[in-house]
Structure formats: structure tokens, C-alpha cells
mmCIF file of C-alpha atoms in Angstrom:
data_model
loop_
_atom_site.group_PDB
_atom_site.id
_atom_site.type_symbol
_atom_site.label_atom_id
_atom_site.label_comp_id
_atom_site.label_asym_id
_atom_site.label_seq_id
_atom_site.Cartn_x
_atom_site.Cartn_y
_atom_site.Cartn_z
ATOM 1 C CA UNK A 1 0.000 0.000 0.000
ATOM 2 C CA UNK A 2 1.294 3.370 -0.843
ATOM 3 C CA UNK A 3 1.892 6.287 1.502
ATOM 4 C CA UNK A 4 -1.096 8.399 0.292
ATOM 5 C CA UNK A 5 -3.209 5.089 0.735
ATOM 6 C CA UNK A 6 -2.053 4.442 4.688
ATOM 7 C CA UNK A 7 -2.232 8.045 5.030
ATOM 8 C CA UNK A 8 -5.144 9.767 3.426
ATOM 9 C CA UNK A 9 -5.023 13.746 2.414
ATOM 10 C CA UNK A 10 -7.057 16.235 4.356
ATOM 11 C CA UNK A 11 -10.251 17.191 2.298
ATOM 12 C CA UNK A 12 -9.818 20.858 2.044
ATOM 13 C CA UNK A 13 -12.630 23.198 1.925
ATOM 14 C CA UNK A 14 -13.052 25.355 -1.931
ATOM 15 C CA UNK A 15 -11.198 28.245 -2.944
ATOM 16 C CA UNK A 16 -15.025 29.873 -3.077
ATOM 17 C CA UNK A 17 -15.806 28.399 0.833
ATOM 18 C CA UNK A 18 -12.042 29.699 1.954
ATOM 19 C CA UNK A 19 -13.073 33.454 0.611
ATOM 20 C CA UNK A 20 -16.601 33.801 1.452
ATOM 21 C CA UNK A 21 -17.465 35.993 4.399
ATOM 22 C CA UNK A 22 -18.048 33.295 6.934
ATOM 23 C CA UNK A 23 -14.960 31.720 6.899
ATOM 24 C CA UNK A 24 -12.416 33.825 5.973
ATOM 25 C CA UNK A 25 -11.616 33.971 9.890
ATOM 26 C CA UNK A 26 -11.978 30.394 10.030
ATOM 27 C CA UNK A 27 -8.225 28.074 10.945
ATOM 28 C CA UNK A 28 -7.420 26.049 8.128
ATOM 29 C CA UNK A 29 -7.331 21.788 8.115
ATOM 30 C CA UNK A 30 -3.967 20.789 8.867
ATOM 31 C CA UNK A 31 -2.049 19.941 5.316
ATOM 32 C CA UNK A 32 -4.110 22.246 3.467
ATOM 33 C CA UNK A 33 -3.530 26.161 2.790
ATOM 34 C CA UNK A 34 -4.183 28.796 4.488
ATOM 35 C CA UNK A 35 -7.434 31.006 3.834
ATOM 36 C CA UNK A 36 -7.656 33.155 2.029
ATOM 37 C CA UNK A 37 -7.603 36.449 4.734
ATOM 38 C CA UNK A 38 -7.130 39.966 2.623
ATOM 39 C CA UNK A 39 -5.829 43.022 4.610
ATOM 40 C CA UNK A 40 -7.988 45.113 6.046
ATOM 41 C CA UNK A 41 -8.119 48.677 3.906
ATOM 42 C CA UNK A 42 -7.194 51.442 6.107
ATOM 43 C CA UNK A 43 -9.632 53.792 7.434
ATOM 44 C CA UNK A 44 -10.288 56.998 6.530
ATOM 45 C CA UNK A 45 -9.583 59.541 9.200
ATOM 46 C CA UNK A 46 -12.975 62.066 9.082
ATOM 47 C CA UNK A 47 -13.832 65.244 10.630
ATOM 48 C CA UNK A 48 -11.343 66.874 12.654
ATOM 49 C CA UNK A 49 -8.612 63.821 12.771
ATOM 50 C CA UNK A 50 -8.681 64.536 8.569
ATOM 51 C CA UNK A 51 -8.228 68.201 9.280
ATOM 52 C CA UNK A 52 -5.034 67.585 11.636
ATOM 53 C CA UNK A 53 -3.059 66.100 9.174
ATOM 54 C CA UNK A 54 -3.153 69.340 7.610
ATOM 55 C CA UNK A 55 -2.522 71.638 10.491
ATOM 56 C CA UNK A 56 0.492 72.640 12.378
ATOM 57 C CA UNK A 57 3.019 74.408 11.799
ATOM 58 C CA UNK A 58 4.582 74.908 8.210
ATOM 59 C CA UNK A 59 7.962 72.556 7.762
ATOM 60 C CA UNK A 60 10.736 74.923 7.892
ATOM 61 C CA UNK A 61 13.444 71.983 6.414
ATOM 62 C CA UNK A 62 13.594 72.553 2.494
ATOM 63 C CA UNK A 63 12.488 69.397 0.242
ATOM 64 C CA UNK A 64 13.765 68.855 -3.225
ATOM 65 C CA UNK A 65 10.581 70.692 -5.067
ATOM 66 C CA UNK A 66 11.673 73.588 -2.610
ATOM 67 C CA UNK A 67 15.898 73.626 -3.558
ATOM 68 C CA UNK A 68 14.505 73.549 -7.348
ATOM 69 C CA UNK A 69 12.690 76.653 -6.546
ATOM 70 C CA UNK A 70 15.340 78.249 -5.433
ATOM 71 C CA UNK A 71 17.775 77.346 -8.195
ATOM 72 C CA UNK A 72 15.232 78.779 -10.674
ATOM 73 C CA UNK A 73 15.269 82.087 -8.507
ATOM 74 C CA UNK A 74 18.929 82.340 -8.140
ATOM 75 C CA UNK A 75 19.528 82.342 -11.722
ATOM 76 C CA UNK A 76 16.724 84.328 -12.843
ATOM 77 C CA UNK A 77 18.009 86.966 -10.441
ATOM 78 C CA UNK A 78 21.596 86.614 -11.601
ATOM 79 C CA UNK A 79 19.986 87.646 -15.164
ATOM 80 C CA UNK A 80 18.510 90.329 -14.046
ATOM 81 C CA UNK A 81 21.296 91.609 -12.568
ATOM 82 C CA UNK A 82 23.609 91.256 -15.429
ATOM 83 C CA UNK A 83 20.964 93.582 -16.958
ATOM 84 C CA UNK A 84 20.949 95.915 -14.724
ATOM 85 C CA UNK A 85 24.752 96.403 -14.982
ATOM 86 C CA UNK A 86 24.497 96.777 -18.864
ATOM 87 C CA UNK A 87 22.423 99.437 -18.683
ATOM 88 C CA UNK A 88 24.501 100.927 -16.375
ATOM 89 C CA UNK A 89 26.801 101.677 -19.469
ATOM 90 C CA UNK A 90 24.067 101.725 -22.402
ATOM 91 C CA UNK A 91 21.584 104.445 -20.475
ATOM 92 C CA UNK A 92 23.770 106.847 -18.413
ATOM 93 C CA UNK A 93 22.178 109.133 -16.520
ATOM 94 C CA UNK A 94 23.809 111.812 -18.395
ATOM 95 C CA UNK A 95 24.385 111.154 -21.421
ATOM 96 C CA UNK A 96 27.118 113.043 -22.123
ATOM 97 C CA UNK A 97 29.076 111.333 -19.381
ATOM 98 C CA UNK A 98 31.779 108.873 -20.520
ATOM 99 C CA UNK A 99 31.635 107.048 -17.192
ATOM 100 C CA UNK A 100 29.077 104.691 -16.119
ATOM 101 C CA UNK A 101 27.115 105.249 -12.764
ATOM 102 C CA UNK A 102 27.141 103.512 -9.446
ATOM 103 C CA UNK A 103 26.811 99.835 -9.628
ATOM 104 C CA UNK A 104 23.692 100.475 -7.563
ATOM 105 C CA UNK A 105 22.393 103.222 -9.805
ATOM 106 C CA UNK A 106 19.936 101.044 -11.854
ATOM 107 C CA UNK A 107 17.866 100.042 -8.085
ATOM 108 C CA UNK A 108 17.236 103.922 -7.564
ATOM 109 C CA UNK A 109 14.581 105.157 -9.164
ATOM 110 C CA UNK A 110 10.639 105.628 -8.491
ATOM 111 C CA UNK A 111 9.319 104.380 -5.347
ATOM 112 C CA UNK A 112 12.222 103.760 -3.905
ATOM 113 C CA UNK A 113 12.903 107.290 -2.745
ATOM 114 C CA UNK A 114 9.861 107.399 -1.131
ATOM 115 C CA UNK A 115 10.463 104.300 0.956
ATOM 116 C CA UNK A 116 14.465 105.813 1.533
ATOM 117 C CA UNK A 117 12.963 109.220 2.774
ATOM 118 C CA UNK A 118 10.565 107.344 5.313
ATOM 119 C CA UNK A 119 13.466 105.108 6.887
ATOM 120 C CA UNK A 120 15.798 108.038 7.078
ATOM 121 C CA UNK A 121 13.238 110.834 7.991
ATOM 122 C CA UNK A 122 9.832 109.441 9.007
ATOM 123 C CA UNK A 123 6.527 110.039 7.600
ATOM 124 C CA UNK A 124 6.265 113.973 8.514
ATOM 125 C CA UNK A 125 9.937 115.513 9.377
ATOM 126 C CA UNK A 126 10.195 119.310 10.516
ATOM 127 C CA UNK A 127 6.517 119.941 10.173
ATOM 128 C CA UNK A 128 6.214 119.503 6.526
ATOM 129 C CA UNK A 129 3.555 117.917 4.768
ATOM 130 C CA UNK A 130 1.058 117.881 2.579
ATOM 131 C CA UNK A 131 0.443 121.482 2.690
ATOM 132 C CA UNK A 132 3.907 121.871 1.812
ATOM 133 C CA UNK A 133 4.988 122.610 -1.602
ATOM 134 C CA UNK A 134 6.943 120.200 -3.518
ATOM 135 C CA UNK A 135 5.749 117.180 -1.163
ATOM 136 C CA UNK A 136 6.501 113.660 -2.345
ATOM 137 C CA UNK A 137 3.100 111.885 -0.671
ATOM 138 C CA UNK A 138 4.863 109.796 1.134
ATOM 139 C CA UNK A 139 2.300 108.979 3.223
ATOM 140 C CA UNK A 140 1.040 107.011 0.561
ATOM 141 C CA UNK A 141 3.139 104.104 1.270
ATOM 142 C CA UNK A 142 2.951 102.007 4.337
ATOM 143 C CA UNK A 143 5.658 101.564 6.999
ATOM 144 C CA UNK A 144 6.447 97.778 7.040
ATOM 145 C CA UNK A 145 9.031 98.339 4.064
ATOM 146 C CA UNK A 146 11.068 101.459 5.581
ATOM 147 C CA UNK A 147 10.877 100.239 8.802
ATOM 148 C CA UNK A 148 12.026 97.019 8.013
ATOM 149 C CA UNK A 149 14.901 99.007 6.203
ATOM 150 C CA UNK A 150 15.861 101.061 8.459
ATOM 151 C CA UNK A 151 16.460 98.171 10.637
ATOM 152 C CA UNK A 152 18.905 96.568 8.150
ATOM 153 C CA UNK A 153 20.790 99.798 7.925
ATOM 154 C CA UNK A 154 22.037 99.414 10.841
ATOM 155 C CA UNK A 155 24.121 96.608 9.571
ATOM 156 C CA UNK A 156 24.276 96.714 5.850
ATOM 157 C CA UNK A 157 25.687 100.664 5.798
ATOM 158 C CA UNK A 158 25.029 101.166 2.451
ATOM 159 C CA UNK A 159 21.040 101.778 2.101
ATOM 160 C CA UNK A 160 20.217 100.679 -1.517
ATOM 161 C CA UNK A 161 22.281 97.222 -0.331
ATOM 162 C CA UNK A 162 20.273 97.088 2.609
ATOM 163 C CA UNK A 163 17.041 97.228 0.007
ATOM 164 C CA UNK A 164 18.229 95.053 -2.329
ATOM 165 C CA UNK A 165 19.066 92.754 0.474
ATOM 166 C CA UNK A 166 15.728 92.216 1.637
ATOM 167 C CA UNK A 167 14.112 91.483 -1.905
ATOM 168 C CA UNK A 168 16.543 89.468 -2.581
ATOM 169 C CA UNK A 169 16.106 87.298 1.226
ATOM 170 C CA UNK A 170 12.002 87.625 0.791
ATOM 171 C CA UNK A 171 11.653 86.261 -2.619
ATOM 172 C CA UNK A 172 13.823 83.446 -1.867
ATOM 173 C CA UNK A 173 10.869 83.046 0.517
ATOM 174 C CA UNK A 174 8.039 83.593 -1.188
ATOM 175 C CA UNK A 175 9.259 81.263 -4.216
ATOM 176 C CA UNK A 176 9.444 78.214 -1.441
ATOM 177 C CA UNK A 177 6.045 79.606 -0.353
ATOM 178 C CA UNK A 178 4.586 79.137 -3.597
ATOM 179 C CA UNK A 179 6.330 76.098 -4.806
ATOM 180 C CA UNK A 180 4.351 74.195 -1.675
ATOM 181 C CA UNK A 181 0.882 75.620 -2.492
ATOM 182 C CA UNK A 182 1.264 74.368 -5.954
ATOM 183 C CA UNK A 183 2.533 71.080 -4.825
ATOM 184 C CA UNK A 184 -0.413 71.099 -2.320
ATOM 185 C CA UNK A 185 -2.929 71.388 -5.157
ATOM 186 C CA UNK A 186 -0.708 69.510 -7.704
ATOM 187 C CA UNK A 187 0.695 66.288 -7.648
ATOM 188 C CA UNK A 188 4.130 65.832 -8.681
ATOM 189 C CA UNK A 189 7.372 68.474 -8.014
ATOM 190 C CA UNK A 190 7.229 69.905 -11.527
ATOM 191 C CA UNK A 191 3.909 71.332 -10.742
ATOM 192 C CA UNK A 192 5.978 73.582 -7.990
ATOM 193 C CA UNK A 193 8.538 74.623 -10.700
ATOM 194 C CA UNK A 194 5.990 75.750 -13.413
ATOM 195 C CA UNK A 195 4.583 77.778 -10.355
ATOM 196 C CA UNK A 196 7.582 79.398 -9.665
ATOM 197 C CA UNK A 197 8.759 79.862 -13.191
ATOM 198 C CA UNK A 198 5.629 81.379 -14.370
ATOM 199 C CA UNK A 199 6.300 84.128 -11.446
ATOM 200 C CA UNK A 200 9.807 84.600 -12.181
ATOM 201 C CA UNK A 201 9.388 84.919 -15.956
ATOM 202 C CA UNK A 202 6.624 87.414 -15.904
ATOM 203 C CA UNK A 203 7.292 91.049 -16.224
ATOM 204 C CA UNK A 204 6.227 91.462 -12.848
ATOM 205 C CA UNK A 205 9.416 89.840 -11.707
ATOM 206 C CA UNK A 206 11.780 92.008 -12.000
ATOM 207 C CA UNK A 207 9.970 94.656 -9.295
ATOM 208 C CA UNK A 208 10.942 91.334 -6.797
ATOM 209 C CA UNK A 209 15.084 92.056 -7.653
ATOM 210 C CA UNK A 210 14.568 95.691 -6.959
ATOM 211 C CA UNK A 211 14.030 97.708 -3.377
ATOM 212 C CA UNK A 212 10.099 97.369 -3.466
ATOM 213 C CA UNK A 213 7.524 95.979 -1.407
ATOM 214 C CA UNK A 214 6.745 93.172 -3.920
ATOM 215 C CA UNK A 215 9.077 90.938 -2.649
ATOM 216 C CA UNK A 216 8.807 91.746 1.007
ATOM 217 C CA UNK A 217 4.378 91.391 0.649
ATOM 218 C CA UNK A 218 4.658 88.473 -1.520
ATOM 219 C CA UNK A 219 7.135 86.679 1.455
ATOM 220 C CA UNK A 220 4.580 86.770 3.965
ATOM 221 C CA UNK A 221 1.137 86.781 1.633
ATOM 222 C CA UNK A 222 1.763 83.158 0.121
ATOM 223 C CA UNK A 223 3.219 81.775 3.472
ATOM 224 C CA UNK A 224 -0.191 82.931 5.306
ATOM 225 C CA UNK A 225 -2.068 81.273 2.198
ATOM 226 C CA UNK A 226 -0.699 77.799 3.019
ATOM 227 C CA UNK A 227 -1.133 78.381 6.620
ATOM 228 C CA UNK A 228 -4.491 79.101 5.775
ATOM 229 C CA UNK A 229 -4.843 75.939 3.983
ATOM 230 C CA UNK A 230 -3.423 74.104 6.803
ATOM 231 C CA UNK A 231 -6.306 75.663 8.741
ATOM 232 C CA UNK A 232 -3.281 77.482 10.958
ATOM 233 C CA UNK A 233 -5.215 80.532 11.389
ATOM 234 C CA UNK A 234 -3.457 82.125 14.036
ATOM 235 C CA UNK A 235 -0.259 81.887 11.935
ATOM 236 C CA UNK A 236 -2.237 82.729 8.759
ATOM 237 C CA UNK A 237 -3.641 85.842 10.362
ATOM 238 C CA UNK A 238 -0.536 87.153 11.704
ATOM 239 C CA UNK A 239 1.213 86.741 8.483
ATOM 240 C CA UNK A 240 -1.252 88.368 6.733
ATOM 241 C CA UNK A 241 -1.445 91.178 9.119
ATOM 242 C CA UNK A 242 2.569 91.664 8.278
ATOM 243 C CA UNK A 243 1.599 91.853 5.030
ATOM 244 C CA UNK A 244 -1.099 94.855 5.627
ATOM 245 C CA UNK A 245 1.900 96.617 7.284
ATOM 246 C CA UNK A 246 3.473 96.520 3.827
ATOM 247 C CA UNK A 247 0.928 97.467 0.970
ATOM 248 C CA UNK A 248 -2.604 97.723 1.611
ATOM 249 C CA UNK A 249 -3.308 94.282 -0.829
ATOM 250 C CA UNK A 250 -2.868 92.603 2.150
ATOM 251 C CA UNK A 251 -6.746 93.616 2.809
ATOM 252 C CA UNK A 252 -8.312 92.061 -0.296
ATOM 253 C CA UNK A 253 -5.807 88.501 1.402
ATOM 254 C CA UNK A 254 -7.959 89.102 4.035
ATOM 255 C CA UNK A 255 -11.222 88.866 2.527
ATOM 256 C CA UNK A 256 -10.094 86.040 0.955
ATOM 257 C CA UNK A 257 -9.027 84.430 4.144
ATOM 258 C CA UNK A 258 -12.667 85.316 5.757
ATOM 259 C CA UNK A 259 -14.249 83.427 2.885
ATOM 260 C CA UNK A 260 -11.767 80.010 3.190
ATOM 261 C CA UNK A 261 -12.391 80.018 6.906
ATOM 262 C CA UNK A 262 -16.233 80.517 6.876
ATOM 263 C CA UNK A 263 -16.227 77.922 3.862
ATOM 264 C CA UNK A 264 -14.253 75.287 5.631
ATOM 265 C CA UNK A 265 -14.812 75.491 9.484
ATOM 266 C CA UNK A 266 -16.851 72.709 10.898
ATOM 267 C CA UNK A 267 -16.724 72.808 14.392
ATOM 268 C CA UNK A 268 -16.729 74.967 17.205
ATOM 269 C CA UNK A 269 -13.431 74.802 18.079
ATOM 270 C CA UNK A 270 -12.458 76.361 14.561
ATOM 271 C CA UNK A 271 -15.043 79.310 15.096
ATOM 272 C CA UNK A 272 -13.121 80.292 18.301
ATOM 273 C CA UNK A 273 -10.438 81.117 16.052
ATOM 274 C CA UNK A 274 -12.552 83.771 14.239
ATOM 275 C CA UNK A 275 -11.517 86.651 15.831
ATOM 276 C CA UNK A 276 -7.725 86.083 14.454
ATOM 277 C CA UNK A 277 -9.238 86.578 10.559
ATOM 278 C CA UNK A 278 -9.927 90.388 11.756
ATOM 279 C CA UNK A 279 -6.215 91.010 13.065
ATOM 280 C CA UNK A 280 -5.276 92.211 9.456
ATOM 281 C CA UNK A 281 -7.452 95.169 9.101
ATOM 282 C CA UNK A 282 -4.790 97.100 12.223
ATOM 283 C CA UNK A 283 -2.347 98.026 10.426
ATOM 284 C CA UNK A 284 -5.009 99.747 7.848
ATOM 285 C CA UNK A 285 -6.616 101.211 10.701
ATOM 286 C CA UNK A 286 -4.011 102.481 12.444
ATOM 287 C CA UNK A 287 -2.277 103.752 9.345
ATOM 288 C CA UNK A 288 -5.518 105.976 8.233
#
């Protein structure tokens, strides 16, 4: 007699008794497989445990999509600067002249007097004003840029570095900024590089090289916009208060703010946080 004949084989159960619902939990014969037991999907987190995978505080280490940005920004600005120094030599000041200008020459001109005379003098000095002739309006133009300015003065002597220095460290900023809302929205890291490089390439860019507010508004606008879509309102609102202290856009960020929290808020701890989405409107206030 063979061995299968002394010893008989286990009668298994069917592949369709091993999967249905009944028995998938069942132990199998001994000798025959195992049943079939598929992993249990996980589950979705809902309501607020969704929401606090999204909150917090924004990562401050740089990924990859974020060093791309910032090789896209370094040399777009070193093209713009190379312009700036040609036309140093092609579009003198005087033409006459046989020598070029400063090497800073091409960064001073328009607003940027306005925003030198408040960091050096204030908004009103020795009683003049508007009902002085020859005023420049300066009182146009808010005070986070000069102030901010004036600050750096005191270690960059020079003031149109000191300018150009803080463009240059806020759009470094606000490229990372909005190289993470695209990737937030986008899947993928090119989607942050198209972002960036359809900023940098615009016209628009090259008012974030010189010693404006662009650079300075946009480095604290798009950082409150993805703490805003982290549902970090506290952070959101402060940023975007910052950013009122620099040009009065930051008001129409507000209103936008006001309509993402009252659109996604849920519970009641989120409502308590309300009160942060009118922080913004100081600076405005205080400034009129």
C-alpha cells in the first residue's frame, strides 16, 4: 500500500468556501492552505482627525521641489542683474558722461525714494507735509518696508544694499512659499517649478530684484495662504497682518481668508479662532 493510501489527504474546503465571508476567519485543516484572509483597507480619518493632518506648523526643512525653486530664482536673479549692470553703461544718466554710474544706480529710481525718505526721515519731518509745496506723498506708502529698512541699515551701511538685500532674502521666501501651495494642489514636483517659473518669468518679476515691497508682501502673503490651507489661522492671520503693514493688498488677502475660513470650518473649536481673521485690518486702521 502506498503512503497516500495508509495516510489519506485532508479534504480541504473550496477556494469559493475559503473566501466567502463566513470563513475567511476560520483556521485552516492541517495539510491544506491557508485562507484566504485579505488586509484590512485602512480607514479613513474624518472630521477633525482629517483636518489635523493638515494643520500645524509649516515645515521649515527645504524638500527637493523647494531647492529647485530656489535654483530657478537664483539664476533668474543673476539675469537680471547682469541687466541691470548693462544698462549701467548703455543708459547713463547723463548722457554726455563717458563714465558709467554707481553699480547700484539702476535700483534707484521711483518708489524707492519714497520708501528711503521714510526710513531716514519718518513720515512727517520738521513739520512739513502735505500742505507743503513740492511734497513727495509719502504717506502714501505704508511703513512695514522702511521700517524694516531702516532696521537693516544698521548693519548693511550702504542703504540701496540694505534694500536690495531684503528682496533678494524675501523672494527666496516667497518662491518656497509658492512652490508648496502648488505642490499642495498639484501632484508631482514639476507642478511647484511651473509655479515658480511662471512668477519669475513674468514682467512682474523684475519689481521682486529691486528695493520694493513686492518681494517683502509676496514673502509673507503666500506663506499665510498655506497656513491658511493648513487651517493654521493664528499663523495665517498674523502673516497676513505683516503683510497689511506693507501694501494695503494685504486687505483684499484678508477677505479672501474670511471666505476660506467661513467655507471650511466645521466645528466649534475652529469658530473660536474667528476673531484672528480680523487682526489684518490694524495696520489699515491704524495707518488711516
Amino acid at each position: 500500500m502506498t503512503a497516500a493510501g495508509r495516510f489519506p489527504m485532508p479534504r480541504c474546503p473550496s477556494a469559493r468556501t475559503q473566501e466567502s465571508a463566513h470563513d475567511r476567519t476560520a483556521t485552516a485543516a492541517p495539510g491544506c492552505p491557508r485562507p484566504y484572509e485579505p488586509k484590512a483597507a485602512p480607514r479613513l480619518r474624518q472630521g477633525a482627525s482629517a483636518r489635523r493632518q493638515f494643520t500645524g506648523r509649516l515645515p521649515l526643512s527645504l524638500t527637493p521641489g523647494d531647492r529647485d525653486a530656489l535654483w530657478l530664482y537664483l539664476f533668474t536673479r543673476a539675469g537680471i542683474w547682469t541687466v541691470a549692470h548693462c544698462t549701467r553703461w548703455l543708459f547713463p544718466d547723463n548722457p554726455k558722461s563717458r563714465h558709467a554710474p554707481s553699480l547700484l544706480s539702476p535700483w534707484e529710481q521711483w518708489d524707492w525714494w519714497h520708501f528711503l525718505h521714510i526710513a531716514q526721515s519718518g513720515y512727517f519731518p520738521e513739520g512739513t507735509g502735505p500742505w507743503t509745496a513740492g511734497w513727495d506723498n509719502r504717506e502714501a506708502f505704508f511703513p512695514g518696508f522702511p521700517l524694516l529698512l531702516r532696521a537693516v541699515h544698521t548693519v548693511v551701511p550702504h542703504w540701496t544694499a540694505a534694500g536690495l538685500l531684503i528682496s533678494f532674502a524675501a523672494g527666496a521666501v516667497a518662491v518656497v512659499a509658492l512652490a508648496r501651495i502648488a505642490r499642495l494642489h498639484l501632484p508631482g514636483r514639476a507642478a511647484g517649478q511651473r509655479a515658480v517659473l511662471f512668477l519669475l518669468l513674468s514682467p512682474f518679476a523684475v519689481f521682486l530684484a529691486a528695493g520694493y515691497t513686492e518681494a517683502l508682501f509676496l514673502a509673507l502673503a503666500l506663506p499665510a495662504w498655506l497656513a491658511a490651507q493648513r487651517h493654521n489661522w493664528p499663523l495665517a492671520a498674523t502673516l497676513t497682518c505683516l503683510g497689511t503693514t506693507v501694501r494695503i493688498s494685504g486687505l483684499f488677502l484678508t477677505a479672501a481668508l474670511a471666505v476660506h475660513f467661513v467655507t471650511t470650518a466645521s466645528n466649534r473649536r475652529d469658530w473660536y479662532r474667528a476673531p484672528w481673521i480680523a487682526l489684518p485690518a490694524l495696520p489699515a486702521v491704524l495707518h488711516s
